[in-house]
PDB file of C-alpha atoms in Angstrom:
ATOM      1  CA  MET A   1      -0.161   0.032  -0.048  1.00  0.00           C
ATOM      2  CA  LEU A   2       2.878   2.405   0.890  1.00  0.00           C
ATOM      3  CA  ASN A   3       4.413   1.662  -2.541  1.00  0.00           C
ATOM      4  CA  VAL A   4       0.688   2.949  -4.570  1.00  0.00           C
ATOM      5  CA  LEU A   5       0.662   6.073  -2.041  1.00  0.00           C
ATOM      6  CA  ALA A   6       4.425   6.731  -3.009  1.00  0.00           C
ATOM      7  CA  VAL A   7       3.521   6.731  -6.796  1.00  0.00           C
ATOM      8  CA  PHE A   8       0.307   8.567  -6.296  1.00  0.00           C
ATOM      9  CA  VAL A   9       2.239  11.295  -4.384  1.00  0.00           C
ATOM     10  CA  GLY A  10       5.028  11.208  -6.943  1.00  0.00           C
ATOM     11  CA  GLY A  11       3.022  11.247  -9.525  1.00  0.00           C
ATOM     12  CA  MET A  12       0.743  14.656  -8.297  1.00  0.00           C
ATOM     13  CA  ILE A  13       4.322  16.040  -8.178  1.00  0.00           C
ATOM     14  CA  GLY A  14       5.551  15.158 -11.336  1.00  0.00           C
ATOM     15  CA  THR A  15       2.443  16.320 -13.224  1.00  0.00           C
ATOM     16  CA  ALA A  16       1.989  19.546 -11.218  1.00  0.00           C
ATOM     17  CA  ALA A  17       5.705  20.216 -12.469  1.00  0.00           C
ATOM     18  CA  ARG A  18       4.843  19.206 -15.805  1.00  0.00           C
ATOM     19  CA  PHE A  19       1.801  21.452 -16.222  1.00  0.00           C
ATOM     20  CA  GLY A  20       3.465  24.492 -14.690  1.00  0.00           C
ATOM     21  CA  LEU A  21       6.381  24.227 -17.562  1.00  0.00           C
ATOM     22  CA  ASP A  22       3.858  23.714 -20.135  1.00  0.00           C
ATOM     23  CA  LEU A  23       2.193  26.903 -19.347  1.00  0.00           C
ATOM     24  CA  ALA A  24       5.184  28.645 -18.780  1.00  0.00           C
ATOM     25  CA  MET A  25       6.414  27.975 -22.246  1.00  0.00           C
ATOM     26  CA  PRO A  26       3.417  27.913 -24.717  1.00  0.00           C
ATOM     27  CA  HIS A  27       3.936  26.972 -28.208  1.00  0.00           C
ATOM     28  CA  PRO A  28       2.208  26.941 -31.372  1.00  0.00           C
ATOM     29  CA  VAL A  29       1.925  23.659 -33.459  1.00  0.00           C
ATOM     30  CA  SER A  30       4.189  25.005 -36.259  1.00  0.00           C
ATOM     31  CA  GLU A  31       6.941  25.660 -33.387  1.00  0.00           C
ATOM     32  CA  PRO A  32       8.640  22.657 -31.498  1.00  0.00           C
ATOM     33  CA  GLY A  33       7.505  22.015 -28.093  1.00  0.00           C
ATOM     34  CA  TRP A  34      10.377  23.037 -25.878  1.00  0.00           C
ATOM     35  CA  SER A  35       8.927  22.681 -22.739  1.00  0.00           C
ATOM     36  CA  THR A  36       8.386  18.598 -23.496  1.00  0.00           C
ATOM     37  CA  ILE A  37      11.790  18.508 -24.473  1.00  0.00           C
ATOM     38  CA  ILE A  38      12.901  19.960 -21.933  1.00  0.00           C
ATOM     39  CA  VAL A  39      11.076  17.317 -19.286  1.00  0.00           C
ATOM     40  CA  ASN A  40      12.105  14.651 -21.132  1.00  0.00           C
ATOM     41  CA  VAL A  41      15.845  15.312 -21.294  1.00  0.00           C
ATOM     42  CA  VAL A  42      15.999  16.188 -17.347  1.00  0.00           C
ATOM     43  CA  GLY A  43      13.551  13.332 -16.526  1.00  0.00           C
ATOM     44  CA  SER A  44      16.244  11.013 -18.523  1.00  0.00           C
ATOM     45  CA  PHE A  45      19.376  12.109 -16.467  1.00  0.00           C
ATOM     46  CA  ALA A  46      17.465  12.200 -13.564  1.00  0.00           C
ATOM     47  CA  LEU A  47      15.988   8.293 -13.848  1.00  0.00           C
ATOM     48  CA  GLY A  48      19.826   7.663 -15.111  1.00  0.00           C
ATOM     49  CA  LEU A  49      21.372   9.300 -12.090  1.00  0.00           C
ATOM     50  CA  LEU A  50      18.847   7.728  -9.771  1.00  0.00           C
ATOM     51  CA  THR A  51      19.071   4.047 -11.115  1.00  0.00           C
ATOM     52  CA  ALA A  52      22.903   4.137 -10.968  1.00  0.00           C
ATOM     53  CA  THR A  53      22.810   5.518  -7.432  1.00  0.00           C
ATOM     54  CA  LEU A  54      19.768   5.658  -4.993  1.00  0.00           C
ATOM     55  CA  TRP A  55      18.367   2.143  -6.580  1.00  0.00           C
ATOM     56  CA  GLN A  56      21.822   0.224  -6.257  1.00  0.00           C
ATOM     57  CA  ARG A  57      21.956   0.744  -2.209  1.00  0.00           C
ATOM     58  CA  PRO A  58      20.067  -2.308  -0.606  1.00  0.00           C
ATOM     59  CA  SER A  59      18.850   0.326   1.825  1.00  0.00           C
ATOM     60  CA  THR A  60      16.831   1.922  -0.577  1.00  0.00           C
ATOM     61  CA  PRO A  61      12.957   1.295   0.128  1.00  0.00           C
ATOM     62  CA  VAL A  62      10.988  -0.004  -2.765  1.00  0.00           C
ATOM     63  CA  TRP A  63       8.530   2.555  -1.957  1.00  0.00           C
ATOM     64  CA  LEU A  64      10.957   5.619  -2.270  1.00  0.00           C
ATOM     65  CA  LYS A  65      12.014   3.859  -6.197  1.00  0.00           C
ATOM     66  CA  ALA A  66       8.316   3.287  -7.114  1.00  0.00           C
ATOM     67  CA  GLY A  67       7.676   7.156  -5.906  1.00  0.00           C
ATOM     68  CA  LEU A  68      10.453   8.774  -7.721  1.00  0.00           C
ATOM     69  CA  GLY A  69      10.671   6.468 -10.494  1.00  0.00           C
ATOM     70  CA  ALA A  70       7.387   5.568 -11.981  1.00  0.00           C
ATOM     71  CA  GLY A  71       5.328   8.414  -9.956  1.00  0.00           C
ATOM     72  CA  LEU A  72       7.412  11.851 -10.121  1.00  0.00           C
ATOM     73  CA  LEU A  73       9.619  11.093 -13.211  1.00  0.00           C
ATOM     74  CA  GLY A  74       7.063   8.882 -14.882  1.00  0.00           C
ATOM     75  CA  SER A  75       4.462  11.523 -14.615  1.00  0.00           C
ATOM     76  CA  PHE A  76       6.971  14.240 -15.529  1.00  0.00           C
ATOM     77  CA  THR A  77       8.372  12.798 -18.771  1.00  0.00           C
ATOM     78  CA  THR A  78       6.106  11.887 -21.279  1.00  0.00           C
ATOM     79  CA  PHE A  79       6.561   9.811 -24.934  1.00  0.00           C
ATOM     80  CA  SER A  80       3.028  10.289 -25.404  1.00  0.00           C
ATOM     81  CA  ALA A  81       3.554  13.834 -25.563  1.00  0.00           C
ATOM     82  CA  VAL A  82       6.276  13.580 -28.043  1.00  0.00           C
ATOM     83  CA  ALA A  83       4.257  11.434 -30.372  1.00  0.00           C
ATOM     84  CA  VAL A  84       1.281  13.801 -30.274  1.00  0.00           C
ATOM     85  CA  SER A  85       3.552  16.652 -31.045  1.00  0.00           C
ATOM     86  CA  VAL A  86       5.818  15.127 -33.889  1.00  0.00           C
ATOM     87  CA  SER A  87       2.207  13.923 -35.056  1.00  0.00           C
ATOM     88  CA  ILE A  88       0.420  16.939 -35.411  1.00  0.00           C
ATOM     89  CA  ALA A  89       3.646  19.180 -36.484  1.00  0.00           C
ATOM     90  CA  GLY A  90       3.573  16.601 -39.507  1.00  0.00           C
ATOM     91  CA  ILE A  91       0.066  16.558 -40.331  1.00  0.00           C
ATOM     92  CA  ALA A  92       0.569  20.442 -40.107  1.00  0.00           C
ATOM     93  CA  GLY A  93       3.098  20.309 -42.991  1.00  0.00           C
ATOM     94  CA  SER A  94       5.647  21.710 -40.129  1.00  0.00           C
ATOM     95  CA  PHE A  95       8.214  18.931 -41.001  1.00  0.00           C
ATOM     96  CA  GLN A  96      11.083  21.043 -39.291  1.00  0.00           C
ATOM     97  CA  THR A  97       9.159  21.337 -36.320  1.00  0.00           C
ATOM     98  CA  ALA A  98       8.391  17.517 -36.408  1.00  0.00           C
ATOM     99  CA  ILE A  99      12.102  16.474 -36.694  1.00  0.00           C
ATOM    100  CA  ILE A 100      13.299  18.937 -33.938  1.00  0.00           C
ATOM    101  CA  ASP A 101      10.684  17.679 -31.588  1.00  0.00           C
ATOM    102  CA  LEU A 102      11.632  14.120 -32.365  1.00  0.00           C
ATOM    103  CA  GLY A 103      15.266  14.344 -32.880  1.00  0.00           C
ATOM    104  CA  PHE A 104      15.940  16.341 -29.714  1.00  0.00           C
ATOM    105  CA  SER A 105      14.252  14.328 -27.485  1.00  0.00           C
ATOM    106  CA  LEU A 106      15.682  10.983 -28.869  1.00  0.00           C
ATOM    107  CA  VAL A 107      18.975  12.009 -28.913  1.00  0.00           C
ATOM    108  CA  PHE A 108      19.533  14.565 -25.948  1.00  0.00           C
ATOM    109  CA  GLY A 109      17.310  12.180 -23.679  1.00  0.00           C
ATOM    110  CA  LEU A 110      19.668   9.189 -24.766  1.00  0.00           C
ATOM    111  CA  LEU A 111      22.489  11.413 -24.030  1.00  0.00           C
ATOM    112  CA  ALA A 112      20.981  12.565 -20.632  1.00  0.00           C
ATOM    113  CA  ALA A 113      20.255   8.909 -19.467  1.00  0.00           C
ATOM    114  CA  ALA A 114      24.027   7.788 -20.125  1.00  0.00           C
ATOM    115  CA  LEU A 115      25.064  10.704 -18.475  1.00  0.00           C
ATOM    116  CA  GLY A 116      23.266  10.361 -15.248  1.00  0.00           C
ATOM    117  CA  ILE A 117      24.113   6.959 -15.399  1.00  0.00           C
ATOM    118  CA  LEU A 118      28.018   7.823 -15.687  1.00  0.00           C
ATOM    119  CA  VAL A 119      27.359  10.646 -13.286  1.00  0.00           C
ATOM    120  CA  GLY A 120      25.970   8.675 -11.001  1.00  0.00           C
TER     121      GLY A 120
END
């Protein structure tokens, strides 16, 4: 039950942070969704760092891993937002925007995750 509660609380925090960044960085369909790119890159780094550090400690409680991983970072980052942004931009004929959204999210997300693991 504690694991579920941790995911719920982490999810609320991650969702609120994500929504706040989206409000702070609105964009039309014809421009890259920088808020989505930022949260995915930052979240990838954070999860990489956590899996290389906190997750490796036998003393780390499962509820903490669940709350930070699936809860906080799972709700903060989102592949579905990238998929929708790329699809909408492509349908609207903004192929450069679609490529930027997908390319930046994939390349910098993977680099950030690897960096987080290496730093950890």
